[in-house]
Amino acid sequence: MNLGQHASFIVAAYVIAIAVVGALVIWVIADSRTQKRMLADLESRGARRAGEREP
Amino acid sequence: MALIDLANPTRFLTLATRVLPWLVGLTLALFAVGLYLTFFVAPDDYQQGAVVKIMFIHVPNAWLSMFVWGVMCVAALGTLVWRHPLADVAAKAAAPIGAAFTFLALATGSLWGRPMWGTYWVWDARLTSVLVLFLMYLGIIALWRTVEDPSRAARAAAILTLVGAINIPIIKFSVDWWNTLHQPASVFRAGGSAIDKSILVPLLVMAVAFTLLFLTLHVAAMRNEILRRRIRTLRLLQARMTNAGARA
């Protein structure tokens, strides 16, 4: 595979794309963990929504 | 299960948990195929050489930058017409993902433009209207973060989203309405695609892969947003109970 004389532009474009998509994925996973932890913490302290029963 | 049943946040959470592993697998598989076709099958362009490989990430991101705004417009209608909380959740979760895709369209386009046009940026109609779209995404994200009450924020963001939709046809037809450095439409146009199949197929595979990536991230971000709202509700309930206990 020969990327020619403008290889640096091609590599830079793909590196930026991988970095941005990677950042999005990490943000979604980290946010998911944070929300689940906070919800579990609240529920362990007895917080319940209206209509929900104690387990 | 009817489609309307999915509009229930609890049912959506159950469905998201089931569907997400499949979406992740399918997205990864399509990216593997798309990248293989891009780097090992698709030929270099007869004029641009290997620089055409930037197109396989630039074009899908440019399409998605407009598609995600379209998704937000549908969600905005759900917010304003039916006042459905899941529509608010869908709109809020889509905005950062749309902003990221728009940023990628601008950045990869700039890196494609330098060797082909001799410049990273020109203030022509296509580039400027996409930059405006990016700024509008940032504005929507800022609006969501500024207004504390989610339902009030949703209505304000919905109106701004629908007003901002005027920019989508401007982006699409800017290359026809004005003289721009950017090339006119070459995939979806009257008379069929102007791109050879050897390059068109990898481009379409990458476009589907990026669309699945959006779907995966959107479902996951919607699930996070529903949990965030549950936490907010629980905290408000706890604060009310504490206040009531202090008064008694």
Coordinates of C-alpha atoms in Angstrom, one line a residue:
Chain A
M1 CA 0.0 0.0 0.0
N2 CA 1.6 3.2 -1.2
L3 CA 0.0 6.4 0.1
G4 CA 2.0 8.6 -2.2
Q5 CA 3.5 12.1 -1.6
H6 CA 0.5 13.3 0.4
A7 CA 0.6 10.4 2.9
S8 CA 0.9 12.7 5.9
F9 CA -2.5 14.3 5.1
I10 CA -4.2 10.9 4.7
V11 CA -2.6 9.6 8.0
A12 CA -3.6 12.8 9.8
A13 CA -7.2 12.5 8.6
Y14 CA -7.5 8.9 9.8
V15 CA -5.7 9.7 13.1
I16 CA -8.1 12.6 13.8
A17 CA -11.1 10.4 12.9
I18 CA -10.0 7.6 15.3
A19 CA -9.2 10.1 18.1
V20 CA -12.7 11.8 17.8
V21 CA -14.6 8.5 17.5
G22 CA -12.5 7.0 20.4
A23 CA -13.3 10.1 22.5
L24 CA -17.0 9.7 21.8
V25 CA -16.9 6.0 22.8
I26 CA -15.0 6.7 26.0
W27 CA -17.4 9.5 26.9
V28 CA -20.5 7.3 26.4
I29 CA -19.0 4.4 28.4
A30 CA -17.7 6.7 31.2
D31 CA -21.0 8.5 31.4
S32 CA -22.9 5.1 31.6
R33 CA -20.7 3.9 34.5
T34 CA -21.2 7.2 36.3
Q35 CA -25.0 7.2 36.0
K36 CA -25.3 3.6 37.0
R37 CA -23.1 4.1 40.0
M38 CA -25.0 7.2 41.1
L39 CA -28.4 5.5 40.6
A40 CA -27.2 2.4 42.6
D41 CA -25.9 4.7 45.4
L42 CA -29.3 6.5 45.6
E43 CA -31.3 3.3 45.6
S44 CA -29.0 1.8 48.3
R45 CA -30.0 4.8 50.5
G46 CA -33.6 4.0 50.0
A47 CA -34.5 6.4 47.3
R48 CA -37.5 5.2 45.2
R49 CA -39.6 6.7 42.5
A50 CA -43.4 7.0 43.0
G51 CA -45.0 3.6 42.3
E52 CA -41.8 1.7 42.9
R53 CA -41.7 -0.9 45.7
E54 CA -38.8 -1.8 48.0
P55 CA -37.0 -4.9 46.6
Chain B
M1 CA -44.7 -5.0 20.5
A2 CA -46.0 -1.9 18.7
L3 CA -43.6 0.9 17.8
I4 CA -45.3 3.3 20.3
D5 CA -44.4 0.9 23.1
L6 CA -40.8 1.8 22.6
A7 CA -41.6 5.4 23.6
N8 CA -41.8 4.2 27.2
P9 CA -38.4 4.9 28.8
T10 CA -38.4 1.7 30.9
R11 CA -39.1 -0.4 27.8
F12 CA -36.5 1.6 25.8
L13 CA -33.9 0.7 28.5
T14 CA -34.7 -3.0 28.3
L15 CA -34.6 -2.9 24.5
A16 CA -31.3 -0.9 24.4
T17 CA -29.6 -3.4 26.7
R18 CA -30.6 -6.2 24.4
V19 CA -29.8 -4.4 21.1
L20 CA -26.5 -2.7 21.9
P21 CA -24.2 -5.7 21.8
W22 CA -25.5 -6.6 18.3
L23 CA -25.1 -3.0 17.2
V24 CA -21.6 -2.9 18.5
G25 CA -20.7 -6.1 16.7
L26 CA -22.3 -5.1 13.4
T27 CA -20.6 -1.7 13.5
L28 CA -17.1 -3.2 14.1
A29 CA -17.7 -5.8 11.4
L30 CA -18.7 -3.2 8.8
F31 CA -15.8 -0.9 9.8
A32 CA -13.4 -3.9 9.3
V33 CA -14.9 -4.6 5.8
G34 CA -15.0 -0.9 4.9
L35 CA -11.4 -0.2 6.0
Y36 CA -10.2 -3.3 4.1
L37 CA -11.9 -2.2 0.9
T38 CA -10.6 1.4 1.4
F39 CA -6.9 0.5 1.9
F40 CA -6.6 -2.8 0.0
V41 CA -9.2 -2.9 -2.8
A42 CA -10.2 0.6 -3.8
P43 CA -7.9 2.0 -6.5
D44 CA -6.2 5.4 -6.3
D45 CA -8.1 8.2 -8.2
Y46 CA -6.6 9.0 -11.6
Q47 CA -6.3 12.7 -10.7
Q48 CA -6.0 12.8 -6.9
G49 CA -4.0 9.7 -6.4
A50 CA -4.1 8.1 -2.9
V51 CA -5.5 11.3 -1.3
V52 CA -8.9 10.0 -2.4
K53 CA -8.8 7.7 0.7
I54 CA -9.7 10.7 2.8
M55 CA -13.1 10.7 1.0
F56 CA -14.0 7.4 2.7
I57 CA -14.2 9.2 6.1
H58 CA -14.9 12.7 4.9
V59 CA -18.1 12.0 3.0
P60 CA -19.8 9.7 5.6
N61 CA -19.2 12.3 8.3
A62 CA -20.5 15.1 6.1
W63 CA -23.7 13.1 5.4
L64 CA -24.1 12.3 9.1
S65 CA -23.6 15.9 10.1
M66 CA -26.9 16.6 8.2
F67 CA -28.6 13.3 9.0
V68 CA -28.1 13.8 12.8
W69 CA -29.7 17.3 12.5
G70 CA -32.6 15.6 10.7
V71 CA -32.9 13.1 13.6
M72 CA -32.9 16.1 16.0
C73 CA -35.7 17.8 13.9
V74 CA -37.9 14.7 14.2
A75 CA -37.2 14.5 17.9
A76 CA -38.0 18.3 18.1
L77 CA -41.4 17.6 16.6
G78 CA -42.0 14.9 19.2
T79 CA -41.1 17.4 21.9
L80 CA -43.3 20.2 20.6
V81 CA -46.3 18.3 19.3
W82 CA -46.6 15.3 21.6
R83 CA -44.4 16.6 24.5
H84 CA -42.9 13.2 24.8
P85 CA -39.9 12.9 27.2
L86 CA -38.2 10.3 25.1
A87 CA -38.1 12.8 22.2
D88 CA -36.3 15.2 24.5
V89 CA -33.9 12.5 25.4
A90 CA -33.2 11.6 21.8
A91 CA -32.6 15.2 20.8
K92 CA -30.2 15.8 23.7
A93 CA -28.3 12.6 23.2
A94 CA -27.8 13.3 19.4
A95 CA -26.4 16.8 19.7
P96 CA -22.8 16.0 20.9
I97 CA -22.5 13.1 18.5
G98 CA -23.7 15.3 15.6
A99 CA -21.2 18.0 16.6
A100 CA -18.4 15.4 16.6
F101 CA -19.3 14.2 13.1
T102 CA -19.5 17.7 11.8
F103 CA -16.1 18.5 13.3
L104 CA -14.7 15.4 11.6
A105 CA -16.3 16.5 8.2
L106 CA -14.6 19.9 8.6
A107 CA -11.2 18.6 9.8
T108 CA -10.9 15.8 7.2
G109 CA -12.2 18.1 4.4
S110 CA -9.5 20.6 5.4
L111 CA -6.8 17.9 5.2
W112 CA -8.2 16.8 1.8
G113 CA -8.3 20.4 0.6
R114 CA -4.7 21.3 1.3
P115 CA -3.1 18.9 -1.2
M116 CA -6.0 19.3 -3.8
W117 CA -6.9 23.0 -3.6
G118 CA -3.7 24.3 -2.1
T119 CA -5.4 25.6 1.0
Y120 CA -6.9 24.2 4.2
W121 CA -9.8 26.6 4.2
V122 CA -11.8 29.0 1.9
W123 CA -14.9 31.0 3.0
D124 CA -17.0 29.5 0.2
A125 CA -20.7 28.6 0.6
R126 CA -20.3 24.9 1.3
L127 CA -17.5 25.2 3.9
T128 CA -19.0 28.2 5.6
S129 CA -22.5 26.6 5.9
V130 CA -21.1 23.4 7.4
L131 CA -19.1 25.6 9.9
V132 CA -22.4 27.3 10.8
L133 CA -23.9 23.9 11.3
F134 CA -21.1 23.0 13.7
L135 CA -21.6 26.3 15.6
M136 CA -25.4 25.5 15.8
Y137 CA -24.6 22.1 17.3
L138 CA -22.4 23.8 20.0
G139 CA -25.2 26.3 20.6
I140 CA -27.8 23.5 21.1
I141 CA -25.4 21.7 23.5
A142 CA -24.8 25.0 25.4
L143 CA -28.6 25.5 25.6
W144 CA -29.2 22.0 27.1
R145 CA -26.5 22.8 29.7
T146 CA -27.8 26.3 30.5
V147 CA -31.4 25.5 31.3
E148 CA -31.7 23.3 34.4
D149 CA -35.3 22.1 33.9
P150 CA -35.0 19.4 31.2
S151 CA -38.5 19.9 29.8
R152 CA -38.0 23.7 29.4
A153 CA -34.6 23.1 27.9
A154 CA -36.1 20.6 25.5
R155 CA -38.7 23.1 24.2
A156 CA -36.1 25.8 23.7
A157 CA -33.7 23.4 22.0
A158 CA -36.6 22.0 19.8
I159 CA -37.5 25.5 18.5
L160 CA -33.8 26.3 17.8
T161 CA -33.3 22.9 16.1
L162 CA -36.3 23.5 13.8
V163 CA -35.2 27.1 13.0
G164 CA -31.7 25.8 12.3
A165 CA -33.0 23.2 9.9
I166 CA -33.1 25.9 7.2
N167 CA -29.3 25.5 7.0
I168 CA -29.6 21.8 5.8
P169 CA -30.9 22.6 2.3
I170 CA -28.4 25.5 2.1
I171 CA -25.5 23.0 2.8
K172 CA -26.9 20.5 0.3
F173 CA -27.5 22.9 -2.6
S174 CA -24.7 25.5 -1.8
V175 CA -22.6 23.9 -4.5
D176 CA -25.3 24.4 -7.1
W177 CA -26.5 27.9 -6.0
W178 CA -23.0 29.5 -5.7
N179 CA -19.6 29.1 -7.3
T180 CA -17.6 27.2 -4.8
L181 CA -14.2 25.4 -4.7
H182 CA -16.1 22.3 -3.3
Q183 CA -17.1 19.8 -6.0
P184 CA -20.9 19.3 -6.8
A185 CA -22.8 16.2 -5.6
S186 CA -21.3 13.1 -7.2
V187 CA -23.0 10.2 -5.4
F188 CA -26.7 11.1 -5.1
R189 CA -27.5 13.2 -8.2
A190 CA -29.8 13.2 -11.2
G191 CA -28.4 10.8 -13.8
G192 CA -26.8 8.5 -11.3
S193 CA -23.5 8.4 -9.4
A194 CA -20.5 9.9 -11.1
I195 CA -18.1 7.7 -9.1
D196 CA -16.9 4.3 -10.4
K197 CA -18.1 1.2 -8.6
S198 CA -14.6 0.3 -7.4
I199 CA -14.7 3.5 -5.2
L200 CA -18.4 3.8 -4.7
V201 CA -18.9 0.4 -3.0
P202 CA -16.2 1.0 -0.3
L203 CA -17.6 4.5 0.2
L204 CA -21.2 3.2 0.8
V205 CA -19.9 0.5 3.1
M206 CA -18.0 3.1 5.2
A207 CA -21.2 5.3 5.1
V208 CA -23.3 2.5 6.5
A209 CA -20.6 1.7 9.1
F210 CA -20.5 5.4 10.3
T211 CA -24.4 5.4 10.4
L212 CA -24.4 2.3 12.5
L213 CA -21.8 3.9 14.7
F214 CA -24.1 6.9 15.2
L215 CA -27.0 4.5 16.0
T216 CA -24.9 2.6 18.5
L217 CA -23.7 5.8 20.2
H218 CA -27.1 7.4 20.1
V219 CA -28.9 4.4 21.8
A220 CA -26.1 4.3 24.5
A221 CA -26.3 8.0 25.1
M222 CA -30.1 7.9 25.3
R223 CA -29.8 5.2 27.9
N224 CA -27.4 7.4 29.9
E225 CA -29.7 10.4 29.6
I226 CA -32.7 8.4 30.9
L227 CA -30.7 7.2 33.9
R228 CA -29.5 10.9 34.5
R229 CA -33.2 12.0 34.6
R230 CA -34.1 9.2 37.0
I231 CA -31.3 10.3 39.3
R232 CA -32.5 13.9 39.1
T233 CA -36.1 12.8 40.0
L234 CA -34.9 10.7 42.9
R235 CA -32.8 13.6 44.3
L236 CA -35.8 16.0 44.0
L237 CA -38.0 13.4 45.8
Q238 CA -35.3 13.0 48.5
A239 CA -35.0 16.7 49.0
R240 CA -38.8 17.1 49.3
M241 CA -38.9 14.3 51.9
T242 CA -36.1 15.9 53.8
N243 CA -37.8 19.3 53.8
A244 CA -41.2 17.7 54.8
G245 CA -39.4 15.9 57.7
A246 CA -37.7 19.1 58.9
R247 CA -41.0 20.9 59.0
A248 CA -42.8 18.1 60.9

